[in-house]
Tab-separated table of C-alpha atoms and ligand atoms in Angstrom:
chain	number	residue	atom	x	y	z
A	219	MET	CA	7.320	14.908	23.457
A	220	LYS	CA	6.670	11.767	25.509
A	221	VAL	CA	3.609	13.286	27.110
A	222	LEU	CA	2.329	14.338	23.725
A	223	ALA	CA	2.831	10.815	22.323
A	224	GLU	CA	1.007	9.287	25.278
A	225	ALA	CA	-1.883	11.689	24.869
A	226	SER	CA	-2.047	10.819	21.167
A	227	VAL	CA	-2.138	7.095	21.850
A	228	LYS	CA	-4.866	7.629	24.426
A	229	ALA	CA	-6.940	9.670	22.003
A	230	LEU	CA	-6.530	6.973	19.348
A	231	THR	CA	-7.565	4.260	21.806
A	232	GLU	CA	-10.672	6.268	22.706
A	233	LEU	CA	-11.643	6.630	19.055
A	234	LEU	CA	-11.142	2.893	18.524
A	235	ARG	CA	-13.282	2.092	21.563
A	236	ALA	CA	-16.086	4.295	20.293
A	237	SER	CA	-15.955	2.752	16.816
A	238	GLU	CA	-18.044	-0.181	15.660
A	239	CYS	CA	-16.678	-0.432	12.152
A	240	ALA	CA	-13.271	0.994	11.329
A	241	VAL	CA	-11.324	0.952	8.087
A	242	VAL	CA	-7.531	1.048	8.012
A	243	PHE	CA	-5.930	2.771	5.025
A	244	THR	CA	-2.207	2.252	4.590
A	245	GLY	CA	0.617	3.667	2.497
A	246	ALA	CA	4.319	3.044	2.092
A	247	GLY	CA	4.991	4.460	5.585
A	248	ILE	CA	3.658	1.371	7.368
A	249	SER	CA	6.272	-0.789	5.629
A	250	THR	CA	9.384	1.346	6.222
A	251	GLU	CA	9.757	-0.304	9.647
A	252	SER	CA	10.043	-3.605	7.730
A	253	GLY	CA	12.902	-2.124	5.697
A	254	ILE	CA	11.054	-1.153	2.487
A	255	PRO	CA	11.835	2.463	1.609
A	256	ASP	CA	8.864	4.738	0.903
A	257	PHE	CA	8.683	7.149	-2.028
A	258	ARG	CA	8.580	10.578	-0.527
A	259	SER	CA	10.619	10.515	2.682
A	260	PRO	CA	14.137	11.942	2.338
A	261	GLY	CA	16.153	9.108	0.771
A	262	GLY	CA	12.926	7.520	-0.547
A	263	ILE	CA	12.823	5.630	-3.844
A	264	TRP	CA	11.930	8.674	-5.951
A	265	THR	CA	14.898	10.653	-4.787
A	266	LYS	CA	16.888	7.955	-6.625
A	267	MET	CA	14.896	7.062	-9.753
A	268	ALA	CA	11.857	8.377	-11.592
A	269	PRO	CA	8.893	5.984	-11.860
A	270	ILE	CA	8.099	4.335	-15.192
A	271	ASP	CA	4.849	5.489	-16.757
A	272	PHE	CA	2.401	2.830	-17.922
A	273	ARG	CA	2.235	4.165	-21.490
A	274	ASP	CA	6.017	3.943	-21.837
A	275	PHE	CA	5.971	0.395	-20.445
A	276	VAL	CA	3.404	-0.672	-23.031
A	277	SER	CA	5.005	1.100	-25.982
A	278	SER	CA	8.697	0.304	-25.454
A	279	ALA	CA	10.389	-3.075	-25.166
A	280	GLU	CA	13.499	-1.337	-23.805
A	281	ILE	CA	11.486	0.299	-21.012
A	282	ARG	CA	9.900	-3.067	-20.204
A	283	ARG	CA	13.366	-4.564	-19.874
A	284	GLU	CA	14.361	-1.664	-17.595
A	285	ALA	CA	11.215	-2.139	-15.468
A	286	TRP	CA	11.959	-5.847	-15.035
A	287	ARG	CA	15.640	-5.175	-14.259
A	288	ARG	CA	14.535	-2.795	-11.479
A	289	ARG	CA	12.008	-5.299	-10.184
A	290	PHE	CA	14.491	-8.175	-10.042
A	291	ALA	CA	17.015	-5.889	-8.306
A	292	LEU	CA	14.432	-5.533	-5.515
A	293	GLU	CA	13.607	-9.228	-5.349
A	294	GLU	CA	15.962	-10.011	-2.513
A	295	MET	CA	14.211	-7.371	-0.441
A	296	PHE	CA	10.623	-8.295	-1.372
A	297	ALA	CA	11.235	-12.014	-0.962
A	298	THR	CA	12.612	-11.637	2.565
A	299	VAL	CA	10.694	-8.739	4.175
A	300	GLU	CA	8.420	-9.476	7.079
A	301	PRO	CA	5.470	-7.680	8.614
A	302	ASN	CA	6.339	-5.344	11.505
A	303	GLU	CA	4.454	-4.472	14.693
A	304	GLY	CA	2.330	-1.953	12.762
A	305	HIS	CA	1.081	-4.646	10.368
A	306	ARG	CA	0.497	-6.986	13.298
A	307	ALA	CA	-1.514	-4.396	15.231
A	308	VAL	CA	-3.668	-3.810	12.148
A	309	ALA	CA	-4.175	-7.576	11.786
A	310	ALA	CA	-5.255	-7.674	15.439
A	311	LEU	CA	-7.855	-4.965	14.780
A	312	VAL	CA	-9.275	-7.015	11.913
A	313	LYS	CA	-9.232	-10.229	13.915
A	314	ARG	CA	-11.125	-8.601	16.795
A	315	GLY	CA	-13.742	-7.352	14.376
A	316	LYS	CA	-12.839	-3.694	15.014
A	317	ALA	CA	-11.699	-3.082	11.464
A	318	SER	CA	-13.761	-4.388	8.552
A	319	HIS	CA	-11.127	-3.923	5.825
A	320	VAL	CA	-7.604	-2.791	5.124
A	321	ILE	CA	-7.393	-0.584	2.052
A	322	THR	CA	-3.768	-0.424	1.018
A	323	GLN	CA	-1.730	1.488	-1.527
A	324	ASN	CA	1.110	-0.902	-0.808
A	325	ILE	CA	2.177	-3.578	-3.221
A	326	ASP	CA	4.259	-5.641	-0.801
A	327	ASN	CA	1.683	-8.218	0.410
A	328	LEU	CA	2.664	-7.578	4.045
A	329	HIS	CA	-0.907	-7.188	5.318
A	330	GLN	CA	-1.741	-10.660	4.019
A	331	ASP	CA	1.549	-11.956	5.421
A	332	SER	CA	0.591	-10.565	8.841
A	333	GLY	CA	-2.604	-12.618	8.841
A	334	VAL	CA	-5.308	-10.354	7.420
A	335	PRO	CA	-7.504	-12.598	5.240
A	336	ASP	CA	-6.985	-11.951	1.503
A	337	ASP	CA	-10.584	-10.905	0.964
A	338	LEU	CA	-10.331	-8.180	3.599
A	339	VAL	CA	-7.244	-6.537	2.039
A	340	ILE	CA	-8.196	-4.186	-0.791
A	341	GLU	CA	-5.126	-3.503	-2.920
A	342	ILE	CA	-5.856	-0.374	-4.917
A	343	HIS	CA	-2.350	-0.198	-6.430
A	344	GLY	CA	-1.990	-3.931	-6.986
A	345	ASN	CA	0.749	-6.312	-5.847
A	346	THR	CA	4.363	-6.671	-6.916
A	347	ARG	CA	4.826	-10.208	-5.624
A	348	TYR	CA	3.355	-11.725	-8.794
A	349	ALA	CA	2.692	-10.706	-12.396
A	350	LYS	CA	-0.304	-10.525	-14.715
A	351	CYS	CA	-0.953	-10.443	-18.440
A	352	LEU	CA	-2.172	-6.969	-19.409
A	353	ASP	CA	-4.530	-8.469	-22.006
A	354	CYS	CA	-6.129	-11.574	-20.517
A	355	GLY	CA	-5.293	-11.129	-16.816
A	356	GLU	CA	-3.582	-14.533	-16.477
A	357	ARG	CA	-1.459	-14.713	-13.304
A	358	PHE	CA	2.252	-15.604	-13.417
A	359	GLU	CA	4.776	-16.179	-10.656
A	360	LEU	CA	8.035	-14.231	-10.789
A	361	PRO	CA	10.763	-16.931	-10.644
A	362	PRO	CA	10.019	-18.362	-14.141
A	363	ILE	CA	9.848	-14.819	-15.558
A	364	ARG	CA	13.234	-14.088	-14.036
A	365	ALA	CA	14.742	-17.315	-15.390
A	366	HIS	CA	13.447	-16.453	-18.891
A	367	PHE	CA	14.746	-12.895	-18.590
A	368	GLU	CA	18.182	-14.050	-17.541
A	369	LYS	CA	18.343	-16.575	-20.373
A	370	HIS	CA	16.952	-14.428	-23.206
A	371	GLY	CA	17.443	-10.842	-22.013
A	372	GLU	CA	13.663	-10.313	-22.433
A	373	PRO	CA	10.633	-10.984	-20.278
A	374	PRO	CA	8.355	-13.702	-21.687
A	375	ASN	CA	5.000	-12.863	-23.248
A	376	CYS	CA	1.802	-14.376	-21.861
A	377	SER	CA	1.703	-18.114	-22.521
A	378	ALA	CA	-2.080	-18.002	-22.850
A	379	CYS	CA	-2.575	-15.090	-25.284
A	380	GLY	CA	0.823	-13.625	-26.177
A	381	GLY	CA	0.092	-10.353	-24.349
A	382	ILE	CA	2.533	-8.216	-22.354
A	383	VAL	CA	3.263	-9.452	-18.837
A	384	LYS	CA	3.772	-6.899	-16.044
A	385	THR	CA	4.008	-7.066	-12.263
A	386	ALA	CA	0.460	-6.949	-10.912
A	387	THR	CA	0.931	-3.336	-9.787
A	388	ILE	CA	-0.857	-0.189	-10.929
A	389	SER	CA	1.670	2.202	-12.466
A	390	PHE	CA	1.246	5.908	-13.040
A	391	GLY	CA	-0.858	6.295	-16.157
A	392	GLN	CA	-2.483	2.875	-15.705
A	393	PRO	CA	-6.240	2.692	-15.077
A	394	MET	CA	-7.214	1.995	-11.471
A	395	PRO	CA	-8.593	-1.512	-10.826
A	396	GLU	CA	-12.372	-1.148	-11.040
A	397	LEU	CA	-13.461	-3.851	-8.622
A	398	GLU	CA	-10.987	-2.774	-5.932
A	399	MET	CA	-12.025	0.852	-6.261
A	400	VAL	CA	-15.693	-0.079	-5.830
A	401	ARG	CA	-14.894	-2.284	-2.828
A	402	ALA	CA	-12.728	0.450	-1.282
A	403	GLN	CA	-15.516	2.981	-1.733
A	404	GLU	CA	-18.106	0.670	-0.178
A	405	ALA	CA	-15.884	-0.032	2.832
A	406	THR	CA	-15.134	3.671	3.236
A	407	LEU	CA	-18.822	4.609	3.158
A	408	ALA	CA	-19.685	1.877	5.671
A	409	CYS	CA	-17.098	2.826	8.301
A	410	ASP	CA	-17.449	5.089	11.311
A	411	LEU	CA	-13.684	5.501	11.795
A	412	PHE	CA	-11.092	5.831	9.027
A	413	ILE	CA	-7.464	5.376	10.071
A	414	VAL	CA	-4.671	6.481	7.725
A	415	LEU	CA	-1.293	4.912	8.470
A	416	GLY	CA	1.794	6.140	6.623
A	417	SER	CA	0.618	7.915	3.519
A	418	SER	CA	1.647	11.344	2.284
A	419	LEU	CA	-1.904	11.551	0.846
A	420	VAL	CA	-0.817	13.149	-2.393
A	421	VAL	CA	-1.519	10.282	-4.828
A	422	TYR	CA	-5.087	10.494	-6.175
A	423	PRO	CA	-7.580	8.899	-6.467
A	424	ALA	CA	-6.278	6.935	-3.447
A	425	ALA	CA	-5.988	10.072	-1.316
A	426	GLY	CA	-9.682	10.795	-1.909
A	427	PHE	CA	-10.818	8.008	0.431
A	428	PRO	CA	-10.034	9.743	3.763
A	429	LEU	CA	-11.954	12.818	2.604
A	430	LEU	CA	-14.860	10.659	1.423
A	431	ALA	CA	-15.016	8.964	4.833
A	432	LYS	CA	-14.937	12.308	6.629
A	433	ARG	CA	-17.635	13.828	4.423
A	434	ASN	CA	-19.748	10.746	5.083
A	435	GLY	CA	-19.601	11.357	8.841
A	436	ALA	CA	-16.791	9.021	9.914
A	437	ARG	CA	-14.058	10.109	12.298
A	438	LEU	CA	-10.675	10.505	10.627
A	439	VAL	CA	-7.295	9.655	12.168
A	440	ILE	CA	-3.974	10.202	10.378
A	441	VAL	CA	-0.771	8.682	11.738
A	442	ASN	CA	2.206	9.897	9.696
A	443	ARG	CA	5.694	11.024	10.639
A	444	GLU	CA	5.341	14.158	8.564
A	445	PRO	CA	2.292	16.425	8.374
A	446	THR	CA	-0.097	15.886	5.440
A	447	ASP	CA	-2.411	18.304	3.653
A	448	GLN	CA	-5.374	16.443	5.135
A	449	ASP	CA	-4.348	16.841	8.787
A	450	GLU	CA	-6.615	19.868	9.062
A	451	PHE	CA	-9.668	17.688	8.312
A	452	ALA	CA	-8.664	14.947	10.732
A	453	ASP	CA	-10.176	14.474	14.177
A	454	LEU	CA	-6.716	13.313	15.262
A	455	ALA	CA	-3.355	13.702	13.490
A	456	ILE	CA	-0.386	11.972	15.091
A	457	HIS	CA	3.142	12.706	13.855
A	458	GLU	CA	4.889	9.659	15.269
A	459	GLN	CA	6.260	6.272	14.222
A	460	ILE	CA	3.387	4.059	13.108
A	461	GLY	CA	4.405	0.722	14.657
A	462	PRO	CA	4.771	1.774	18.303
A	463	THR	CA	1.775	4.162	18.093
A	464	ILE	CA	-0.802	1.773	16.679
A	465	GLN	CA	0.485	-1.138	18.699
A	466	ALA	CA	0.165	0.808	21.957
A	467	ALA	CA	-3.352	1.949	21.045
A	468	VAL	CA	-4.502	-1.573	20.159
A	469	LYS	CA	-2.936	-3.034	23.290
A	470	ALA	CA	-4.795	-0.536	25.472
A	471	LEU	CA	-8.163	-1.435	23.932
B	509	NAD	P1	4.685	8.088	0.355
B	509	NAD	O1	6.086	7.617	0.204
B	509	NAD	O2	4.210	9.181	-0.516
B	509	NAD	O3	4.438	8.560	1.852
B	509	NAD	C1	4.806	7.790	2.939
B	509	NAD	C2	4.610	8.632	4.193
B	509	NAD	O4	4.851	7.807	5.296
B	509	NAD	C3	5.559	9.817	4.275
B	509	NAD	O5	4.805	11.000	4.436
B	509	NAD	C4	6.402	9.525	5.529
B	509	NAD	O6	6.581	10.661	6.339
B	509	NAD	C5	5.569	8.509	6.273
B	509	NAD	N1	6.336	7.507	7.010
B	509	NAD	C6	7.335	6.729	6.519
B	509	NAD	N2	7.722	5.844	7.443
B	509	NAD	C7	6.978	6.089	8.555
B	509	NAD	C8	6.912	5.505	9.839
B	509	NAD	N3	7.674	4.466	10.165
B	509	NAD	N4	6.046	6.005	10.738
B	509	NAD	C9	5.252	7.076	10.397
B	509	NAD	N5	5.256	7.644	9.192
B	509	NAD	C10	6.105	7.154	8.275
B	509	NAD	O7	3.752	6.810	0.256
B	509	NAD	P2	2.241	6.638	-0.228
B	509	NAD	O8	1.396	7.749	0.259
B	509	NAD	O9	1.886	5.256	0.095
B	509	NAD	O10	2.295	6.822	-1.812
B	509	NAD	C11	3.320	6.246	-2.556
B	509	NAD	C12	2.922	5.195	-3.575
B	509	NAD	O11	4.035	4.317	-3.668
B	509	NAD	C13	1.792	4.322	-3.170
B	509	NAD	O12	1.013	4.173	-4.294
B	509	NAD	C14	2.392	2.967	-2.839
B	509	NAD	O13	1.672	1.976	-3.519
B	509	NAD	C15	3.737	2.967	-3.489
B	509	NAD	N6	4.822	2.371	-2.661
B	509	NAD	C16	4.602	1.191	-2.009
B	509	NAD	C17	5.581	0.622	-1.206
B	509	NAD	C18	5.274	-0.664	-0.523
B	509	NAD	O14	4.482	-1.456	-1.028
B	509	NAD	N7	5.834	-0.926	0.655
B	509	NAD	C19	6.807	1.270	-1.042
B	509	NAD	C20	7.031	2.478	-1.748
B	509	NAD	C21	6.013	3.012	-2.541
B	510	ZN	ZN1	-2.660	-13.174	-21.720
């Protein structure tokens, strides 16, 4: 096992050395080492509660209250989590100019917290650390929403236009953010190495990016504890912990 892990790290280091423009693509798996559960591992969030569909959120005040109750229940965790060695290794790749962008499905803001400049993090599923009006896009911070919710039992409507306010995440059933999708596609098509860290690669359209990179001639690396359906297309698939693996590879560069 140890030998295998060492060989994997070496192969990843070699691919990084040969690359002039990499893209890092992350999923919930990179943040489990910070203490945020993922969705699809045993014990993951979905084994406990079904996600709320966007259409139900928009059409039902009761479902909106439930969504906000769930979000506030997680606040202690989201307000205190910190980037782990995996996030830091990714930030180092960006800082050294090895990686042009981080495309993330995560909503936890930990790439930015680890020092990747905001404009180099492409959040294709949004961000749960703040909220937005669904109509006019106005940004709202969470503490005043929570105070209003606790006082009135309801989330507030948008103070600018009266629209529905929701965490700035992309729910199932919600349209993908156009600008981020275009930016993610451009970065993917410009890279020569595409590195997937901690994604089960089953949520589309996000999971289409590794395949797009590969079809466009980039090398593809997947680091994920469990096998994924795209391992067969990868130049290198590593079934190990993300943090120690990517950190060792970056250190050896
Ligand atoms: P997923 O839960 O479907 O898959 C995560 C994968 O990571 C699993 O296959 C698991 O084996 C692997 N993994 C977990 N911890 C690992 C570790 N330490 N080392 C190596 N592998 C590890 O996640 P997904 O593909 O990102 O899709 C789920 C959706 O849920 C995404 O849209 C994401 O936005 C959202 N989500 C985000 C967070 C977050 O922001 N931290 C947390 C949960 C879910
Ligand atoms: Zn508004």
